[in-house]
Structures are given as structure tokens and as C-alpha cells.
Amino acid sequence: MIYVEEEILNHPRTLQIQSRFPDSEVVPCARYGEIFNRRAQHFRLQKRRPSLILARKHRNFVHDAPEGFGLAGARSFLFDPLLNCIYDCRYCYLQGMFRSAHYVVFVNYEDFQWAIEEKIRALPSQALWFFSGYDCDSLALEPVTRLAASFVPFFARFPQANLELRTKSTQIKSLIDMEAEPNVVVAFSFTPEEVQASLEHETPSVDRRIRAMERLQERGWRLGLRFDPLIYDPDYREQYRRLYEQVFGAVRVESLHSVSLGPFRLTGDAFKAVVRLYPDDALFAGPLEEEEGHVAFRRELEEEMVAFCTGELLRHVPEEIFFPGLSLAPAAPPASSSQPEGGPVA
Ligand code: SF4
């Protein structure tokens, strides 16, 4: 079933997306908030059979990234024409953020692009970074959304601005079919195989992600590596050492724009919401503590992990492209993030 807002029933992108699901019933609705985030919904049940909702976004197309997000010295912005993710990572704040597990696609990409262009023109002398993939995975639904296929050519017109697509997916065909753009970074997130298998449900394996990176590298794309979030395990040294051998056995340093480490973080509220959904998950019985409104691994463990992983990574990459301890992953939604418009907010 596909829910479609009445005002965009005939939007070309609506029709293009619908054409991929010729057997799905189309159900018109006034505003997507009627379906998404209703209080009676149960995220965990809905995650098993999510529906697609096509909607139009009316405001807040681009917002400032929260403090500490992004690369030091640059002005960072977030935009997300999608809400929710087809994957199911146990540490992800998205599980606690929306009551609904349905996927929302805002089909009016051009309005996002006008808002981005306005920012670029208003800040001509600053290094600007635009991130998608805060309320979603940038590429996981690419065959349906064509998000990269639309936004990469848009950013090609503005070489002074940069776009980061953040993903765990292997849906790279649109990028392979395009010329690599020097101001676009395709950043892949990794945890060790053991963590991927136990916490990153439905995601492509570490090996498949590396193979996707290799293909992009051959086509000249600039790549990013996000070892984020760091997950503690008594055997973490061996797990991360092996992961780095795997990744750097395939990905060349010359292809890399940046490598970052990010400790595990959830706001207290997001943590409670996720634990309510999955009370028996081993992650939440781990050595965690709450400090200054955030839940994280105990400080001494976190420092130990960051120090170890930094040492290991610097055996593979130069310091200039390495950003230890700088979180490039969200712990919580930004203040003006994509809360539903025109419907009840959870
Ligand atoms: S962490 Fe990323 S890939 Fe995993 S569920 Fe959240 S948005 Fe999706």
C-alpha cells in the first residue's frame, strides 16, 4: 500500500515512484501526519511491514547541524527528503524518534534544492557542507527515491559547496552511472562484523559495503569512512583491528576524503524510547552510563576505545584526513528536524 498526499497525486516524482510498484494500492490522504506518527502505532510491529508515504514538505528544508556534527571549521547543514530507514540498527535514535516505522519520501526535491542554493549564495566565502542521511540512510532506497541521482547533479553546479551522502547500503548504481563529482563524498559507516551481525539488522555485510566502496573508488568517487558508533565488546581490540585490515586491504588512502571515529551516544530520552522497544537487547545491558543528558559507554571504556582505534587507524591513514572523537553521527534529532507537519507529533 502507498499513501499519497492529495496535493501531489500527479507530481511527476510521485508517478515515477508509484510506477515501481504497479501492484500496490494507492491510498490518498490529506496530510502524511494522519498516517505517520499516530499514537496508536507500534513501531516494532510496523517495522515488520512498513508502508511508503509520499508527501510534500512545506518548510524547514535545510537546517543547521547540531553542535559537534560535521567537520571542524566548516558550516554544516542537514537536509532529509526521506524519513526513516529500511535498516534496523539497534543503536539508532530513529527507532525512538518517530512512532511510525513507515517510510516518508518528500517528493518536492526542487524545494530542498532552492533552499540549499539560497544558503550557498548567502555564504559565498565559507566552507559549506550539506549532509543527507540524518533521518534516513542516504542511498538505501535509491532505486525508488533517486535521491543521489537528483542531488549530485545539483551540487555539481556549486563547486564551493560539499555534499556528503552517508550510507551502509550497496545501492550505488546511480553513482556508478554518473561522473564522479569532486565536491561529493560518499561516506560508508562501519562497525566490526560481529557488531554488524548482532546490532545492524537487515544491513549489507561489512564485506559487501567494502566491495561497493571498491567500485566507487574505481569510478573516481571521493569516499569517507565513518567508524561510528564505536561499540564496546571485551574483544573489541581484535574486532576493530580485523575490520581495519579488511577495509584498508581494499580501499586506497588516495580515494579517501576523511576518516572519522564516533563514540556511541544517545540522548537520555532517545535511549529510554529504544529500550522500551527492545528491553532484552544485549546492547542495553552493557557498560553504559548517563552523563549530561547522554547515554554512552562508561567514560574510561570510551576513552580507551577511542585511543586504541586512533592508534590502529593512524597505521593506515595520515592524520590530515583523520577526525578522532568527532561525532559525525546523530545522537538525537536536531532542534528543527523533520517532525511531522500537519499531524500529531509524538
Ligand atoms: S543507523 Fe543509519 S542505517 Fe542504521 S537504522 Fe539508523 S539510519 Fe538506518
GROMACS .gro file of C-alpha atoms and ligand atoms in nm:
model
  354
    1MET     CA    1   0.000   0.000   0.000
    2ILE     CA    2   0.128   0.351  -0.083
    3TYR     CA    3  -0.019   0.655   0.089
    4VAL     CA    4  -0.006   0.970  -0.123
    5GLU     CA    5  -0.097   1.321  -0.019
    6GLU     CA    6  -0.379   1.451  -0.237
    7GLU     CA    7  -0.191   1.763  -0.347
    8ILE     CA    8   0.093   1.560  -0.500
    9LEU     CA    9  -0.110   1.279  -0.658
   10ASN     CA   10   0.003   1.396  -1.004
   11HIS     CA   11   0.353   1.516  -0.916
   12PRO     CA   12   0.598   1.364  -1.171
   13ARG     CA   13   0.811   1.213  -0.891
   14THR     CA   14   0.502   1.059  -0.730
   15LEU     CA   15   0.411   0.894  -1.058
   16GLN     CA   16   0.768   0.777  -1.114
   17ILE     CA   17   0.787   0.618  -0.767
   18GLN     CA   18   0.441   0.462  -0.799
   19SER     CA   19   0.539   0.309  -1.132
   20ARG     CA   20   0.791   0.091  -0.944
   21PHE     CA   21   0.506  -0.068  -0.751
   22PRO     CA   22   0.237  -0.133  -1.012
   23ASP     CA   23   0.050  -0.380  -0.788
   24SER     CA   24   0.033  -0.157  -0.481
   25GLU     CA   25  -0.292   0.008  -0.384
   26VAL     CA   26  -0.265   0.390  -0.374
   27VAL     CA   27  -0.449   0.548  -0.081
   28PRO     CA   28  -0.486   0.928  -0.094
   29CYS     CA   29  -0.459   1.121   0.231
   30ALA     CA   30  -0.482   1.491   0.321
   31ARG     CA   31  -0.152   1.516   0.516
   32TYR     CA   32   0.108   1.249   0.585
   33GLY     CA   33   0.088   1.319   0.959
   34GLU     CA   34  -0.250   1.141   0.956
   35ILE     CA   35  -0.069   0.815   0.888
   36PHE     CA   36   0.278   0.878   1.024
   37ASN     CA   37   0.341   0.911   1.397
   38ARG     CA   38  -0.012   0.836   1.515
   39ARG     CA   39  -0.011   0.749   1.880
   40ALA     CA   40  -0.184   0.415   1.837
   41GLN     CA   41   0.100   0.275   1.627
   42HIS     CA   42   0.360   0.034   1.749
   43PHE     CA   43   0.699   0.093   1.590
   44ARG     CA   44   0.827  -0.260   1.638
   45LEU     CA   45   0.523  -0.425   1.479
   46GLN     CA   46   0.510  -0.173   1.197
   47LYS     CA   47   0.881  -0.217   1.123
   48ARG     CA   48   0.795  -0.567   1.001
   49ARG     CA   49   0.565  -0.432   0.728
   50PRO     CA   50   0.620  -0.065   0.670
   51SER     CA   51   0.431   0.129   0.403
   52LEU     CA   52   0.555   0.402   0.177
   53ILE     CA   53   0.412   0.752   0.221
   54LEU     CA   54   0.464   1.018  -0.047
   55ALA     CA   55   0.427   1.370   0.080
   56ARG     CA   56   0.518   1.733   0.017
   57LYS     CA   57   0.737   1.920   0.261
   58HIS     CA   58   0.640   2.281   0.323
   59ARG     CA   59   0.909   2.427   0.549
   60ASN     CA   60   1.244   2.361   0.721
   61PHE     CA   61   1.404   2.219   0.410
   62VAL     CA   62   1.756   2.278   0.540
   63HIS     CA   63   1.865   2.324   0.899
   64ASP     CA   64   2.185   2.387   1.088
   65ALA     CA   65   2.363   2.073   1.204
   66PRO     CA   66   2.381   2.035   1.581
   67GLU     CA   67   2.699   2.149   1.751
   68GLY     CA   68   2.981   1.897   1.718
   69PHE     CA   69   2.837   1.745   1.400
   70GLY     CA   70   3.043   1.767   1.083
   71LEU     CA   71   3.396   1.871   1.005
   72ALA     CA   72   3.570   2.128   1.225
   73GLY     CA   73   3.592   2.475   1.074
   74ALA     CA   74   3.310   2.421   0.825
   75ARG     CA   75   2.948   2.532   0.838
   76SER     CA   76   2.729   2.222   0.828
   77PHE     CA   77   2.367   2.183   0.726
   78LEU     CA   78   2.129   1.889   0.723
   79PHE     CA   79   1.854   1.810   0.478
   80ASP     CA   80   1.647   1.497   0.456
   81PRO     CA   81   1.389   1.437   0.186
   82LEU     CA   82   1.333   1.095   0.349
   83LEU     CA   83   1.224   0.992   0.696
   84ASN     CA   84   1.305   0.653   0.843
   85CYS     CA   85   1.527   0.375   0.726
   86ILE     CA   86   1.485   0.030   0.578
   87TYR     CA   87   1.758  -0.095   0.812
   88ASP     CA   88   1.714  -0.159   1.181
   89CYS     CA   89   2.025  -0.074   1.379
   90ARG     CA   90   1.965  -0.120   1.747
   91TYR     CA   91   2.172   0.185   1.841
   92CYS     CA   92   1.990   0.421   1.603
   93TYR     CA   93   1.793   0.709   1.750
   94LEU     CA   94   1.539   0.685   1.467
   95GLN     CA   95   1.373   0.394   1.646
   96GLY     CA   96   1.285   0.618   1.933
   97MET     CA   97   1.218   0.932   1.735
   98PHE     CA   98   0.907   0.853   1.534
   99ARG     CA   99   0.623   0.637   1.649
  100SER     CA  100   0.582   0.514   1.295
  101ALA     CA  101   0.819   0.290   1.101
  102HIS     CA  102   0.662   0.385   0.766
  103TYR     CA  103   0.895   0.548   0.513
  104VAL     CA  104   0.817   0.904   0.409
  105VAL     CA  105   0.951   1.048   0.084
  106PHE     CA  106   0.904   1.423   0.033
  107VAL     CA  107   0.879   1.435  -0.344
  108ASN     CA  108   0.941   1.809  -0.387
  109TYR     CA  109   1.322   1.778  -0.408
  110GLU     CA  110   1.337   2.104  -0.602
  111ASP     CA  111   1.219   2.297  -0.294
  112PHE     CA  112   1.506   2.144  -0.095
  113GLN     CA  113   1.743   2.243  -0.373
  114TRP     CA  114   1.619   2.603  -0.382
  115ALA     CA  115   1.667   2.625  -0.004
  116ILE     CA  116   2.021   2.483  -0.037
  117GLU     CA  117   2.102   2.725  -0.319
  118GLU     CA  118   1.984   3.015  -0.102
  119LYS     CA  119   2.227   2.911   0.174
  120ILE     CA  120   2.515   2.874  -0.073
  121ARG     CA  121   2.452   3.217  -0.224
  122ALA     CA  122   2.418   3.377   0.120
  123LEU     CA  123   2.752   3.236   0.243
  124PRO     CA  124   2.986   3.271  -0.057
  125SER     CA  125   3.315   3.272   0.134
  126GLN     CA  126   3.259   2.986   0.380
  127ALA     CA  127   3.333   2.614   0.354
  128LEU     CA  128   2.985   2.462   0.346
  129TRP     CA  129   2.885   2.102   0.398
  130PHE     CA  130   2.542   1.961   0.338
  131PHE     CA  131   2.458   1.622   0.485
  132SER     CA  132   2.170   1.398   0.399
  133GLY     CA  133   2.129   1.078   0.594
  134TYR     CA  134   2.036   1.217   0.934
  135ASP     CA  135   1.677   1.094   0.938
  136CYS     CA  136   1.746   0.810   0.694
  137ASP     CA  137   2.022   0.625   0.508
  138SER     CA  138   2.109   0.838   0.203
  139LEU     CA  139   2.131   0.554  -0.051
  140ALA     CA  140   1.937   0.256   0.086
  141LEU     CA  141   1.620   0.345  -0.106
  142GLU     CA  142   1.797   0.496  -0.408
  143PRO     CA  143   1.627   0.272  -0.669
  144VAL     CA  144   1.295   0.415  -0.550
  145THR     CA  145   1.383   0.771  -0.448
  146ARG     CA  146   1.659   0.859  -0.696
  147LEU     CA  147   1.784   1.099  -0.430
  148ALA     CA  148   2.152   1.082  -0.532
  149ALA     CA  149   2.055   1.088  -0.899
  150SER     CA  150   1.884   1.422  -0.837
  151PHE     CA  151   2.106   1.589  -0.577
  152VAL     CA  152   2.452   1.503  -0.711
  153PRO     CA  153   2.398   1.685  -1.045
  154PHE     CA  154   2.250   1.974  -0.845
  155PHE     CA  155   2.564   2.003  -0.629
  156ALA     CA  156   2.784   1.977  -0.939
  157ARG     CA  157   2.662   2.332  -1.019
  158PHE     CA  158   2.805   2.464  -0.689
  159PRO     CA  159   3.168   2.352  -0.656
  160GLN     CA  160   3.214   2.576  -0.349
  161ALA     CA  161   2.967   2.362  -0.150
  162ASN     CA  162   3.007   1.998  -0.049
  163LEU     CA  163   2.760   1.715  -0.020
  164GLU     CA  164   2.807   1.407   0.198
  165LEU     CA  165   2.590   1.104   0.132
  166ARG     CA  166   2.604   0.876   0.435
  167THR     CA  167   2.520   0.510   0.395
  168LYS     CA  168   2.553   0.148   0.493
  169SER     CA  169   2.395   0.035   0.170
  170THR     CA  170   2.527  -0.102  -0.158
  171GLN     CA  171   2.274   0.086  -0.374
  172ILE     CA  172   2.537   0.269  -0.574
  173LYS     CA  173   2.414   0.218  -0.930
  174SER     CA  174   2.313   0.583  -0.980
  175LEU     CA  175   2.660   0.692  -0.871
  176ILE     CA  176   2.832   0.435  -1.091
  177ASP     CA  177   2.627   0.562  -1.385
  178MET     CA  178   2.739   0.923  -1.323
  179GLU     CA  179   3.071   1.102  -1.348
  180ALA     CA  180   3.232   1.141  -1.003
  181GLU     CA  181   3.186   1.493  -0.867
  182PRO     CA  182   3.481   1.632  -0.666
  183ASN     CA  183   3.255   1.807  -0.412
  184VAL     CA  184   3.055   1.494  -0.325
  185VAL     CA  185   3.172   1.245  -0.061
  186VAL     CA  186   3.015   0.902  -0.032
  187ALA     CA  187   3.070   0.804   0.329
  188PHE     CA  188   3.024   0.448   0.449
  189SER     CA  189   2.964   0.361   0.815
  190PHE     CA  190   3.125   0.053   0.963
  191THR     CA  191   3.129  -0.146   1.282
  192PRO     CA  192   3.312  -0.482   1.309
  193GLU     CA  193   3.146  -0.789   1.154
  194GLU     CA  194   3.036  -0.919   1.495
  195VAL     CA  195   2.861  -0.593   1.577
  196GLN     CA  196   2.708  -0.569   1.231
  197ALA     CA  197   2.562  -0.918   1.270
  198SER     CA  198   2.418  -0.857   1.614
  199LEU     CA  199   2.307  -0.492   1.603
  200GLU     CA  200   2.273  -0.374   1.242
  201HIS     CA  201   1.974  -0.579   1.137
  202GLU     CA  202   1.898  -0.602   0.764
  203THR     CA  203   2.212  -0.409   0.663
  204PRO     CA  204   2.457  -0.532   0.398
  205SER     CA  205   2.756  -0.715   0.542
  206VAL     CA  206   3.088  -0.541   0.602
  207ASP     CA  207   3.228  -0.727   0.304
  208ARG     CA  208   2.950  -0.610   0.067
  209ARG     CA  209   2.996  -0.250   0.177
  210ILE     CA  210   3.368  -0.273   0.111
  211ARG     CA  211   3.300  -0.410  -0.236
  212ALA     CA  212   3.063  -0.118  -0.304
  213MET     CA  213   3.340   0.121  -0.196
  214GLU     CA  214   3.586  -0.050  -0.429
  215ARG     CA  215   3.352   0.000  -0.725
  216LEU     CA  216   3.305   0.368  -0.641
  217GLN     CA  217   3.679   0.408  -0.597
  218GLU     CA  218   3.735   0.268  -0.946
  219ARG     CA  219   3.496   0.531  -1.080
  220GLY     CA  220   3.687   0.810  -0.906
  221TRP     CA  221   3.441   0.897  -0.626
  222ARG     CA  222   3.574   1.058  -0.310
  223LEU     CA  223   3.500   0.832  -0.016
  224GLY     CA  224   3.454   0.870   0.356
  225LEU     CA  225   3.488   0.614   0.634
  226ARG     CA  226   3.276   0.653   0.947
  227PHE     CA  227   3.368   0.411   1.224
  228ASP     CA  228   3.068   0.525   1.410
  229PRO     CA  229   2.938   0.437   1.663
  230LEU     CA  230   3.219   0.261   1.849
  231ILE     CA  231   3.063  -0.036   2.026
  232TYR     CA  232   3.231  -0.190   2.326
  233ASP     CA  233   3.292  -0.564   2.348
  234PRO     CA  234   3.550  -0.737   2.568
  235ASP     CA  235   3.711  -0.846   2.239
  236TYR     CA  236   3.685  -0.503   2.072
  237ARG     CA  237   4.058  -0.471   2.004
  238GLU     CA  238   4.069  -0.780   1.788
  239GLN     CA  239   3.736  -0.694   1.622
  240TYR     CA  240   3.842  -0.342   1.520
  241ARG     CA  241   4.191  -0.449   1.419
  242ARG     CA  242   4.037  -0.705   1.184
  243LEU     CA  243   3.788  -0.452   1.050
  244TYR     CA  244   4.064  -0.205   0.962
  245GLU     CA  245   4.265  -0.477   0.788
  246GLN     CA  246   3.956  -0.565   0.582
  247VAL     CA  247   3.873  -0.207   0.487
  248PHE     CA  248   4.224  -0.084   0.411
  249GLY     CA  249   4.304  -0.403   0.224
  250ALA     CA  250   4.057  -0.276  -0.037
  251VAL     CA  251   4.012   0.100  -0.003
  252ARG     CA  252   4.308   0.315  -0.110
  253VAL     CA  253   4.406   0.612   0.103
  254GLU     CA  254   4.415   0.834  -0.210
  255SER     CA  255   4.041   0.774  -0.256
  256LEU     CA  256   3.961   0.892   0.094
  257HIS     CA  257   3.835   1.235   0.179
  258SER     CA  258   3.806   1.172   0.555
  259VAL     CA  259   3.803   0.904   0.820
  260SER     CA  260   3.622   0.956   1.147
  261LEU     CA  261   3.555   0.783   1.474
  262GLY     CA  262   3.243   0.847   1.674
  263PRO     CA  263   3.161   0.712   2.018
  264PHE     CA  264   2.815   0.567   2.084
  265ARG     CA  265   2.574   0.836   2.209
  266LEU     CA  266   2.201   0.861   2.259
  267THR     CA  267   2.015   1.132   2.441
  268GLY     CA  268   1.852   1.007   2.761
  269ASP     CA  269   1.506   1.032   2.602
  270ALA     CA  270   1.605   0.850   2.284
  271PHE     CA  271   1.772   0.580   2.493
  272LYS     CA  272   1.459   0.525   2.704
  273ALA     CA  273   1.244   0.504   2.392
  274VAL     CA  274   1.472   0.244   2.231
  275VAL     CA  275   1.497   0.037   2.549
  276ARG     CA  276   1.116   0.038   2.573
  277LEU     CA  277   1.106  -0.115   2.226
  278TYR     CA  278   1.382  -0.372   2.279
  279PRO     CA  279   1.421  -0.426   2.655
  280ASP     CA  280   1.609  -0.755   2.613
  281ASP     CA  281   1.874  -0.637   2.370
  282ALA     CA  282   2.224  -0.712   2.497
  283LEU     CA  283   2.347  -0.364   2.395
  284PHE     CA  284   2.139  -0.203   2.669
  285ALA     CA  285   2.275  -0.436   2.938
  286GLY     CA  286   2.630  -0.327   2.852
  287PRO     CA  287   2.863  -0.095   3.050
  288LEU     CA  288   2.669   0.225   2.977
  289GLU     CA  289   2.616   0.535   3.185
  290GLU     CA  290   2.422   0.857   3.158
  291GLU     CA  291   2.613   1.181   3.180
  292GLU     CA  292   2.493   1.532   3.097
  293GLY     CA  293   2.177   1.403   2.932
  294HIS     CA  294   2.351   1.146   2.709
  295VAL     CA  295   2.387   0.772   2.745
  296ALA     CA  296   2.728   0.641   2.638
  297PHE     CA  297   2.975   0.367   2.724
  298ARG     CA  298   3.144   0.432   3.057
  299ARG     CA  299   3.388   0.718   3.015
  300GLU     CA  300   3.704   0.516   3.082
  301LEU     CA  301   3.598   0.248   2.832
  302GLU     CA  302   3.510   0.508   2.571
  303GLU     CA  303   3.846   0.681   2.612
  304GLU     CA  304   4.025   0.350   2.593
  305MET     CA  305   3.841   0.252   2.274
  306VAL     CA  306   3.900   0.590   2.107
  307ALA     CA  307   4.271   0.576   2.195
  308PHE     CA  308   4.307   0.220   2.067
  309CYS     CA  309   4.114   0.277   1.744
  310THR     CA  310   4.300   0.604   1.680
  311GLY     CA  311   4.634   0.427   1.713
  312GLU     CA  312   4.524   0.149   1.480
  313LEU     CA  313   4.373   0.383   1.221
  314LEU     CA  314   4.684   0.600   1.209
  315ARG     CA  315   4.875   0.296   1.096
  316HIS     CA  316   4.660   0.314   0.782
  317VAL     CA  317   4.574   0.681   0.717
  318PRO     CA  318   4.753   1.017   0.755
  319GLU     CA  319   4.647   1.248   1.038
  320GLU     CA  320   4.528   1.521   0.799
  321ILE     CA  321   4.223   1.318   0.698
  322PHE     CA  322   4.154   1.165   1.039
  323PHE     CA  323   3.897   1.302   1.284
  324PRO     CA  324   3.905   1.107   1.610
  325GLY     CA  325   3.631   1.160   1.862
  326LEU     CA  326   3.443   1.388   1.626
  327SER     CA  327   3.093   1.255   1.603
  328LEU     CA  328   2.961   1.261   1.253
  329ALA     CA  329   2.660   1.060   1.360
  330PRO     CA  330   2.340   1.183   1.518
  331ALA     CA  331   2.264   1.114   1.885
  332ALA     CA  332   1.929   1.285   1.859
  333PRO     CA  333   1.727   1.486   1.613
  334PRO     CA  334   1.837   1.844   1.554
  335ALA     CA  335   1.611   2.105   1.713
  336SER     CA  336   1.417   2.175   1.395
  337SER     CA  337   1.429   1.828   1.247
  338SER     CA  338   1.161   1.661   1.046
  339GLN     CA  339   0.879   1.639   1.292
  340PRO     CA  340   0.560   1.569   1.101
  341GLU     CA  341   0.384   1.863   0.952
  342GLY     CA  342   0.007   1.881   0.968
  343GLY     CA  343  -0.035   1.587   1.200
  344PRO     CA  344   0.009   1.491   1.563
  345VAL     CA  345   0.365   1.489   1.685
  346ALA     CA  346   0.470   1.201   1.908
  347SF4     S1  347   2.192   0.388   1.194
  347SF4    FE1  348   2.168   0.452   0.982
  347SF4     S2  349   2.144   0.259   0.867
  347SF4    FE2  350   2.107   0.210   1.082
  347SF4     S3  351   1.883   0.226   1.104
  347SF4    FE3  352   1.972   0.426   1.161
  347SF4     S4  353   1.965   0.548   0.972
  347SF4    FE4  354   1.939   0.332   0.916
   0.00000   0.00000   0.00000
